[in-house]
Coordinates of C-alpha atoms in Angstrom, one line a residue:
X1 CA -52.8 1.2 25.2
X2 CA -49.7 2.4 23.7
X3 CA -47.9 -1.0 24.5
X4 CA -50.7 -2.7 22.4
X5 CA -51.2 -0.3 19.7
X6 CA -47.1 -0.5 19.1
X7 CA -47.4 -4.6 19.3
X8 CA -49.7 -4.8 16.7
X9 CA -48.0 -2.1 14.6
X10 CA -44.3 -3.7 14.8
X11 CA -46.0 -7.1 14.2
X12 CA -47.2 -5.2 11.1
X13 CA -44.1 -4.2 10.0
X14 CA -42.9 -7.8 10.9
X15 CA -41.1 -7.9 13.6
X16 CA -41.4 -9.8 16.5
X17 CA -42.7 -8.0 19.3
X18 CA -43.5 -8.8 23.3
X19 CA -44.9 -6.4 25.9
X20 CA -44.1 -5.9 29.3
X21 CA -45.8 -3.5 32.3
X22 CA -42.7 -2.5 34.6
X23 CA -38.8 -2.4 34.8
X24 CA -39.0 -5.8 36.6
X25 CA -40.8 -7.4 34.2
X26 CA -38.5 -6.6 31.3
X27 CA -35.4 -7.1 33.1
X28 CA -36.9 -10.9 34.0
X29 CA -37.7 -11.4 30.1
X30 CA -34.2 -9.8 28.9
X31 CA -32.8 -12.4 31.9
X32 CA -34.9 -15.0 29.8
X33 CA -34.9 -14.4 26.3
X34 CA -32.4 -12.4 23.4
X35 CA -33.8 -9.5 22.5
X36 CA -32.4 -6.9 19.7
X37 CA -34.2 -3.8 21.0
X38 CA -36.5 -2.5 24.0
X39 CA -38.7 0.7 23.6
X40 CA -38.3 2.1 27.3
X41 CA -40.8 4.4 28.8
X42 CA -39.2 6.8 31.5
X43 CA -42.5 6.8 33.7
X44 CA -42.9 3.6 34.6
X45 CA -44.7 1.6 37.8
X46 CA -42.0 0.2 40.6
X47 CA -38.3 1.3 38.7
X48 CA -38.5 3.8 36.6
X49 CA -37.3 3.6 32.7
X50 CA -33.3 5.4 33.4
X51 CA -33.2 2.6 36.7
X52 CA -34.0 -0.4 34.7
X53 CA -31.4 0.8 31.8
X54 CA -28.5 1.2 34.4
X55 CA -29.5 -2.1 35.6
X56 CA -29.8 -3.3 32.0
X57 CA -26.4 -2.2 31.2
X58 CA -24.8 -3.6 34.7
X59 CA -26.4 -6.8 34.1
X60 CA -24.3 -6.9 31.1
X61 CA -27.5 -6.8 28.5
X62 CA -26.8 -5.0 25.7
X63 CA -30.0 -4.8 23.3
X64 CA -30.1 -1.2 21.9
X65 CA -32.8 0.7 23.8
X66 CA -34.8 3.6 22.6
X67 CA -36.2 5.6 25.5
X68 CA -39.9 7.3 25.1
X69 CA -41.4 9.9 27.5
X70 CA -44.4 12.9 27.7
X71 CA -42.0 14.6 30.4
X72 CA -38.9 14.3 29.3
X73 CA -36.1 17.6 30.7
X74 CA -32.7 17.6 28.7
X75 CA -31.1 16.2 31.5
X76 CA -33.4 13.0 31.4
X77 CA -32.3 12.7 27.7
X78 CA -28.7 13.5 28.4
X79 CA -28.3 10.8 31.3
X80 CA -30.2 8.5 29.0
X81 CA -27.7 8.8 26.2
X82 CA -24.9 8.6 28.8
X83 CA -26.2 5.2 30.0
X84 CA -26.5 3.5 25.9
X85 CA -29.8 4.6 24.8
X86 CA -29.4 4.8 21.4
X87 CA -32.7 7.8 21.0
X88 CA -35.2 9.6 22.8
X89 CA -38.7 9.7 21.1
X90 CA -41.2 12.3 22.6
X91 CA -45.1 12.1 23.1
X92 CA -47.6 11.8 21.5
X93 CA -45.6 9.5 19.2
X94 CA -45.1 9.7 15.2
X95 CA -45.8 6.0 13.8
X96 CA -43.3 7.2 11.1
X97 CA -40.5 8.3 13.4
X98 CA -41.2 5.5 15.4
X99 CA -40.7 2.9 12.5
X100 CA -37.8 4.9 11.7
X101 CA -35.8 4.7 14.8
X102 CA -36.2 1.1 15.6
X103 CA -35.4 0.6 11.8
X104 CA -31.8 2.8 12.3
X105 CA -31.1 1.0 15.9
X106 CA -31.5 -2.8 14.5
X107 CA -29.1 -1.5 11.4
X108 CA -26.8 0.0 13.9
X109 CA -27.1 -3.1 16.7
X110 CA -26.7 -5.2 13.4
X111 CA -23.4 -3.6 12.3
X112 CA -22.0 -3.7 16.2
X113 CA -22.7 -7.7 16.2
X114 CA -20.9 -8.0 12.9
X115 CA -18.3 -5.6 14.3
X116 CA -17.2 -7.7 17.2
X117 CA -17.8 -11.2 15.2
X118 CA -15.2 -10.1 13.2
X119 CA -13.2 -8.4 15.9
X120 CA -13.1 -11.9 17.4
X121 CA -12.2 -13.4 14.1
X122 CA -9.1 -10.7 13.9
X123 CA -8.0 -11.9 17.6
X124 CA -7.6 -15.2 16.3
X125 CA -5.4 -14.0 13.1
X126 CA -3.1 -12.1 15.4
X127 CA -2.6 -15.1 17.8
X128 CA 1.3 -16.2 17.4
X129 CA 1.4 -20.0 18.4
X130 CA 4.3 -21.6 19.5
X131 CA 5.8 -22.0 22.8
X132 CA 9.6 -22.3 22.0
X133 CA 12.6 -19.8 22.8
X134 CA 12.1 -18.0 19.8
X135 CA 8.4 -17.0 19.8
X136 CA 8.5 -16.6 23.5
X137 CA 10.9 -14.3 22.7
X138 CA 9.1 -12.8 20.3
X139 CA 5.7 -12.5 22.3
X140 CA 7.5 -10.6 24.4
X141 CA 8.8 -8.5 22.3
X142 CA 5.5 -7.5 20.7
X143 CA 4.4 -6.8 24.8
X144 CA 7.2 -3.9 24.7
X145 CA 6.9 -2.7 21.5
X146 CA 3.1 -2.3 20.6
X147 CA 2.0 0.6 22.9
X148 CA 4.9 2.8 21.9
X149 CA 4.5 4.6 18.4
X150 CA 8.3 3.2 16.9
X151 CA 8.2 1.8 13.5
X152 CA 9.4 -1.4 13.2
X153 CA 10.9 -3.2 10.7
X154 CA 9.9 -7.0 10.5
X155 CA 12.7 -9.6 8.5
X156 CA 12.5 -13.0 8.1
X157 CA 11.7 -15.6 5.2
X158 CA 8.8 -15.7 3.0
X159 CA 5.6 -17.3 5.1
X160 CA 7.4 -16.7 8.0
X161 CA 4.1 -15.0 9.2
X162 CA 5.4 -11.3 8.8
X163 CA 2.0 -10.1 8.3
X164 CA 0.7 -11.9 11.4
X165 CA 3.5 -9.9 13.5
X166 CA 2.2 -6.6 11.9
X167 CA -1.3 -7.2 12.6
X168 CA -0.3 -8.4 16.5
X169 CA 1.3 -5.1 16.9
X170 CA -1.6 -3.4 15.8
X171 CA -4.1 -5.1 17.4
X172 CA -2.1 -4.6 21.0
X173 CA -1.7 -1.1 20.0
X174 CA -3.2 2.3 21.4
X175 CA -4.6 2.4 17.5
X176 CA -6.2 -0.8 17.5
X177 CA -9.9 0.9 17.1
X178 CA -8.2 2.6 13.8
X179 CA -7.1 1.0 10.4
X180 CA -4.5 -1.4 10.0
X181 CA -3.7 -0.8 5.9
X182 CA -1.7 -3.3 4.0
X183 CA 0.1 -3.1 1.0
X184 CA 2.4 -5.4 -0.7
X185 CA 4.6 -3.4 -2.4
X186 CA 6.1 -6.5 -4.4
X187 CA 2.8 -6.9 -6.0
X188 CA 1.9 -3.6 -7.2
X189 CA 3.4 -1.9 -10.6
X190 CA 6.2 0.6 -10.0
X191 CA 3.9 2.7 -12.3
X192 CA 1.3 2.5 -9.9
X193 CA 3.0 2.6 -6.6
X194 CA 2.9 5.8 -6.0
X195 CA -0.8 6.3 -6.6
X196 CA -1.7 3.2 -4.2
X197 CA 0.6 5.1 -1.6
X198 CA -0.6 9.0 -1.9
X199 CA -3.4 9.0 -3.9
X200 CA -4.2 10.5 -7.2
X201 CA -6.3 13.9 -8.5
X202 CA -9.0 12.9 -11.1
X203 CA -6.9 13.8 -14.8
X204 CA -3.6 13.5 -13.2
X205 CA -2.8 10.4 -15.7
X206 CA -4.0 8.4 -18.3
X207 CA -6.8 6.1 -16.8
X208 CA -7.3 8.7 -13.4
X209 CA -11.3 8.9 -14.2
X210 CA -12.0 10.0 -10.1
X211 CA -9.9 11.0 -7.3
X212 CA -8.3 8.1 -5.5
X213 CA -7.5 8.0 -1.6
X214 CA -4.2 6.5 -0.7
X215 CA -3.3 4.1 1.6
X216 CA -1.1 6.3 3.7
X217 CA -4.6 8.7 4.4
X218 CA -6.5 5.6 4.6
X219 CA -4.2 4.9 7.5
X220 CA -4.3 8.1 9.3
X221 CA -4.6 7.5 12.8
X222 CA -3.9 3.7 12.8
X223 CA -1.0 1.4 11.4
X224 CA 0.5 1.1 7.8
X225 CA 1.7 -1.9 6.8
X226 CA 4.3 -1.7 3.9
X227 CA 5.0 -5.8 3.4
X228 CA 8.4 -6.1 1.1
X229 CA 9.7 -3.1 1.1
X230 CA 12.9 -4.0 -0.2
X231 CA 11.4 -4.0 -3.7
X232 CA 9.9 -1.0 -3.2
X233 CA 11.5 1.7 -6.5
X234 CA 14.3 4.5 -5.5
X235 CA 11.8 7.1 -6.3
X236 CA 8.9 6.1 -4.4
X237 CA 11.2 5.0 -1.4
X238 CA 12.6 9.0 -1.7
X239 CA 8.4 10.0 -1.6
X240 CA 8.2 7.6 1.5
X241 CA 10.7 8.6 3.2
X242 CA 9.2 12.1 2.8
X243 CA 5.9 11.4 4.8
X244 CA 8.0 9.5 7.4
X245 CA 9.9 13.3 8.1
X246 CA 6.8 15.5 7.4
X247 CA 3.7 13.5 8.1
X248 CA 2.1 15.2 5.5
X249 CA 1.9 14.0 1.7
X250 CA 0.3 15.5 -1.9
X251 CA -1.7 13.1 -3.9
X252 CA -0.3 12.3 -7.5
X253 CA -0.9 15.5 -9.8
X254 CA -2.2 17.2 -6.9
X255 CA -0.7 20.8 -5.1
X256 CA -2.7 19.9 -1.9
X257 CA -0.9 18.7 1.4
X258 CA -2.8 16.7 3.7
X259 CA -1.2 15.7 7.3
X260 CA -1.3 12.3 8.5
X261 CA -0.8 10.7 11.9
X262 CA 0.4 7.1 10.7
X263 CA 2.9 4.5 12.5
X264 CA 4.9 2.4 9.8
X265 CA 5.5 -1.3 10.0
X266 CA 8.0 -2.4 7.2
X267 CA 8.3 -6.3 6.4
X268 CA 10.9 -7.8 4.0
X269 CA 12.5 -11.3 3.2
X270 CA 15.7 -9.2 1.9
X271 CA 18.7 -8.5 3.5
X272 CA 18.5 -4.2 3.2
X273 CA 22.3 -3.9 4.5
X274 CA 23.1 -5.9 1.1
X275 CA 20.6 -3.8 -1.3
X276 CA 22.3 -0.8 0.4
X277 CA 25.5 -1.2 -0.5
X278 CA 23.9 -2.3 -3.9
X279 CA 22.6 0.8 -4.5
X280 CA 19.2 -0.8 -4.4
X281 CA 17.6 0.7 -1.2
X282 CA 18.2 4.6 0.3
X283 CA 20.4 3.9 3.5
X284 CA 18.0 7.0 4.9
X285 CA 14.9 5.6 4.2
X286 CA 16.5 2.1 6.2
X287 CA 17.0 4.1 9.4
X288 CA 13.8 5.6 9.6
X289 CA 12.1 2.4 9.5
X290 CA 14.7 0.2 11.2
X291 CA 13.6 1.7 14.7
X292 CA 12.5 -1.4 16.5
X293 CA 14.4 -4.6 14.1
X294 CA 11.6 -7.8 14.7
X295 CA 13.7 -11.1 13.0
X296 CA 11.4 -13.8 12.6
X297 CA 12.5 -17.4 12.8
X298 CA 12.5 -19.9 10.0
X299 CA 10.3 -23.2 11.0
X300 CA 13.1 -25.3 10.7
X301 CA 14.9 -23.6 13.5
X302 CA 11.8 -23.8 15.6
X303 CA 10.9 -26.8 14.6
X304 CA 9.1 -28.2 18.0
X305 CA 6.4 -25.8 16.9
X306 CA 5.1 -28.0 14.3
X307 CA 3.1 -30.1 16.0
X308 CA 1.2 -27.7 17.8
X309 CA 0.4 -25.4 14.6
X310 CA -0.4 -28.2 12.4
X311 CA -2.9 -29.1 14.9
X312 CA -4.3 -25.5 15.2
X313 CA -4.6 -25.6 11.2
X314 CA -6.4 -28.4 11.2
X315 CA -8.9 -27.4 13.6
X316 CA -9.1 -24.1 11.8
X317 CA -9.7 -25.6 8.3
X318 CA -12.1 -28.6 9.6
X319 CA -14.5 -24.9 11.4
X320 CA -14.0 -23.6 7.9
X321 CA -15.6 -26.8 5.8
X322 CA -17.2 -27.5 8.2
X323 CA -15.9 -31.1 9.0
X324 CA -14.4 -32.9 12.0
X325 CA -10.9 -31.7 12.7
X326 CA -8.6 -35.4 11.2
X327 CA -5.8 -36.2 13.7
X328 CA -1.9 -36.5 13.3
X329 CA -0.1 -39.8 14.1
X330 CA 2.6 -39.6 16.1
X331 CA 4.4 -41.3 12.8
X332 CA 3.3 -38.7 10.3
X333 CA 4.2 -36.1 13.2
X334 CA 7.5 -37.7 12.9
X335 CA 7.9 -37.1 8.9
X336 CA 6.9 -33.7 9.3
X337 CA 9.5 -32.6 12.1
X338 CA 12.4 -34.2 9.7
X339 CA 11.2 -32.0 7.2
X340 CA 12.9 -28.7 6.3
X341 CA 10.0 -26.8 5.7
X342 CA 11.6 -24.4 3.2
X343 CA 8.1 -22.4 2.5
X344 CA 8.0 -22.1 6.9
X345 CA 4.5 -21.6 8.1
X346 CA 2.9 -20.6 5.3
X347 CA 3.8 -24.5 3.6
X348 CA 2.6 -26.0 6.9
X349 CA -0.8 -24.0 6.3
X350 CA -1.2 -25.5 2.6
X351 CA 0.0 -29.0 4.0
X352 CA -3.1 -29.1 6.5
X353 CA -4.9 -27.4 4.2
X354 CA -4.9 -30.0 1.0
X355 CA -5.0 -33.2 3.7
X356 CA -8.3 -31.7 5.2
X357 CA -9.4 -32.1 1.8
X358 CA -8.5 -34.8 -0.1
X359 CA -7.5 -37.4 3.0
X360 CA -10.3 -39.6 3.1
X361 CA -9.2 -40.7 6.5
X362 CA -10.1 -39.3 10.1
X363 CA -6.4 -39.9 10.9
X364 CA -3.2 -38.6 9.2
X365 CA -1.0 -41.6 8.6
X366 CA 2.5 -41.0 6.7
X367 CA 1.0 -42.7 3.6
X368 CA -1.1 -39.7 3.2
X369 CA 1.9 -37.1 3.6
X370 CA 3.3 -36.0 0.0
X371 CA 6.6 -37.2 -1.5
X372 CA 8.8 -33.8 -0.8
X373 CA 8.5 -34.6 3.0
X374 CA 10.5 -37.8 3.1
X375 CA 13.4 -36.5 1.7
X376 CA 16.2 -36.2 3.8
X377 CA 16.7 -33.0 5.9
X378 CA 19.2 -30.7 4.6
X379 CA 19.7 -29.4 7.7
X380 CA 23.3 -30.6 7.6
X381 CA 23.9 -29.5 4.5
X382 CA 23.6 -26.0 5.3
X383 CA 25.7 -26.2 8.1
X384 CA 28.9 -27.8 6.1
X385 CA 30.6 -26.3 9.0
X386 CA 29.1 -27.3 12.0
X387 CA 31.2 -28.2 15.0
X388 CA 31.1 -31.9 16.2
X389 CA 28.7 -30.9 19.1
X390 CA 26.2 -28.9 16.4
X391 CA 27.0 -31.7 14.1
X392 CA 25.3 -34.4 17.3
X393 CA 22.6 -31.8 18.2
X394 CA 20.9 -32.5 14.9
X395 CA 21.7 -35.7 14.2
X396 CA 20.0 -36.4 18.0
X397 CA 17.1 -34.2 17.1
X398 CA 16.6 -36.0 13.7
X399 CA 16.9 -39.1 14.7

């Protein structure tokens, strides 16, 4: 009776809803058919309700599950919860509260899909691809350094993928299930720094309608991510260097203190030994974040790579447009490994990018490569004083 009254209710309330007798029964329909939520009686013919959960849950189904009884002790609800039930409803049952429940569990089961949808998409941003010296090298690096708590300072050439480094050592971090908070500190106002970093009181300045969080509190417990930091002001970089020592900071026109558990990564395309002795960047402040030193490598000196990521872009973009991934001829492969790649990674990107687009063809000939990737490598030319065996090495590889 109470299966059919519900059915017709929840069908109601439109949702689509199937009844079963026994534990077997709904274990052979989850085995069957995706279902979002089960309404579980405790008392039940054959297995009982808390049997066919734990076999639910070993079986790897993971609908949400809402457990219902006229006998229920605490310890039945306790070992329920401990097993994934997401409630216990008692008899006689409340329409209202029923409603309510499976209402809050879809909303939460919702929010748990989306969760590890983007999860997923996250594992593939922090996926380094490459299999040369260098980013083996660097992989490994990552392996050592992500469960430890040292800060780590990342250098290397704008689109080098500094940012993907940051997010791969949080994501293989003991704080991966807390916030990973950017800020680029190139592309905020000095005026506003400050505020973005510590927060601000509501009236502390011209414009401060509401109190503001920071990002250092909106970090607490998980990873910061300060990308260029060499352009970072003397002032705020004497404020940083602050919370580094204390762990604790006071929002902008604020007396309070609030603690904060964060680990720093620091990114920057500069060379901080040079804007030290500039006067440009506290030498303190450099050995606080200079724990563990990442340098990542320009394209052009791990230039092999190129294939391989310009085939991952493309397959990336054609998932995005949804289109069929275009290939590379081994000619138009050719141009591109000549090329210099000044803009690294991040130009590679925009190259795939724009031929995904506008190439009408399913395959990538040099004709539809743009001018600035036929001019001669300057390879050379940096080197003016390469030895004669350097000097062969490139020539080799070019040619």
């Amino acid at each position: 009776g109470i299966r059919e009254a519900l059915t017709s209710i929840l069908a109601d309330e439109g949702y689509d809803a199937t009844s079963v007798a026994s534990g077997e029964e709904c274990l052979a329909l989850l085995d069957r058919r995706s279902i979002d939520l089960v309404l579980l009686d405790v008392w039940l013919d054959g297995i009982d309700g808390l049997e066919t959960l734990e076999r639910m849950r070993k079986s790897g189904m993971d609908p949400m599950v809402v457990m219902i009884s006229g006998h229920a002790s605490i310890e039945t609800a306790v070992r329920a919860t401990k097993l994934g039930a997401f409630d216990f409803i008692e008899k006689p049952l409340s329409l209202e509260k029923v409603i309510l429940v499976i209402k809050n569990a879809l909303e939460v089961h919702r929010l748990e899909l989306e969760n590890r949808r983007l999860r997923e998409e996250l594992g593939g941003k922090t996926q380094l691809f490459g299999d040369t010296v260098p980013m083996r090298a660097l992989r490994q690096q990552i392996t050592l350094t992500a469960p430890t708590n040292g800060r780590v300072l990342i250098y290397g050439e704008s689109g080098t993928g500094k940012e993907l480094v940051a997010r791969s050592l949080h994501a293989a971090s003991l704080r991966r299930d807390r916030a990973f908070v950017e800020v680029n500190c190139a592309a905020i106002p000095e005026e506003l720094i400050e505020s973005e970093l510590f927060g601000h009181s509501k009236g502390s300045f011209t414009g401060a309608s509401e109190n503001k969080v920071g990002k250092f509190e909106k970090a607490d417990g998980g990873t910061l991510f300060l990308d260029e930091v060499g352009d970072m002001s003397l002032r705020t970089q004497s404020k940083v260097l602050r919370v580094l020592e204390e762990q604790r900071l006071e929002p902008v026109g604020s007396n309070q203190t609030i603690s904060v558990d964060v680990r720093v990564i620091a990114a920057t395309n500069k060379v901080l030994e040079e804007e030290i002795a500039h006067g440009r960047f506290r030498e303190d402040l450099f050995y606080r974040l200079n724990v563990i030193p990442f340098n990542l490598p320009p394209l052009r000196e791990r230039i092999e790579d190129v294939p391989v990521l310009a085939r991952h872009f493309m397959s990336e973009f054609a998932a995005a447009y949804g289109r069929k991934p275009k290939e590379l001829s081994e000619a138009a492969i050719g141009v591109m490994l000549r090329y210099h790649w000044p803009g690294n990674v991040r130009e590679l990107r925009n190259l795939i990018e724009r031929l995904m687009i506008v190439a009408p063809q399913d395959k990538i000939e040099p004709l539809h490569l743009p001018p600035e990737l036929f001019r001669a490598s300057s390879r050379m030319a940096q080197q003016p004083n390469a030895t004669l065996h350097q000097a062969r090495d490139s020539y080799e590889r070019e040619f």
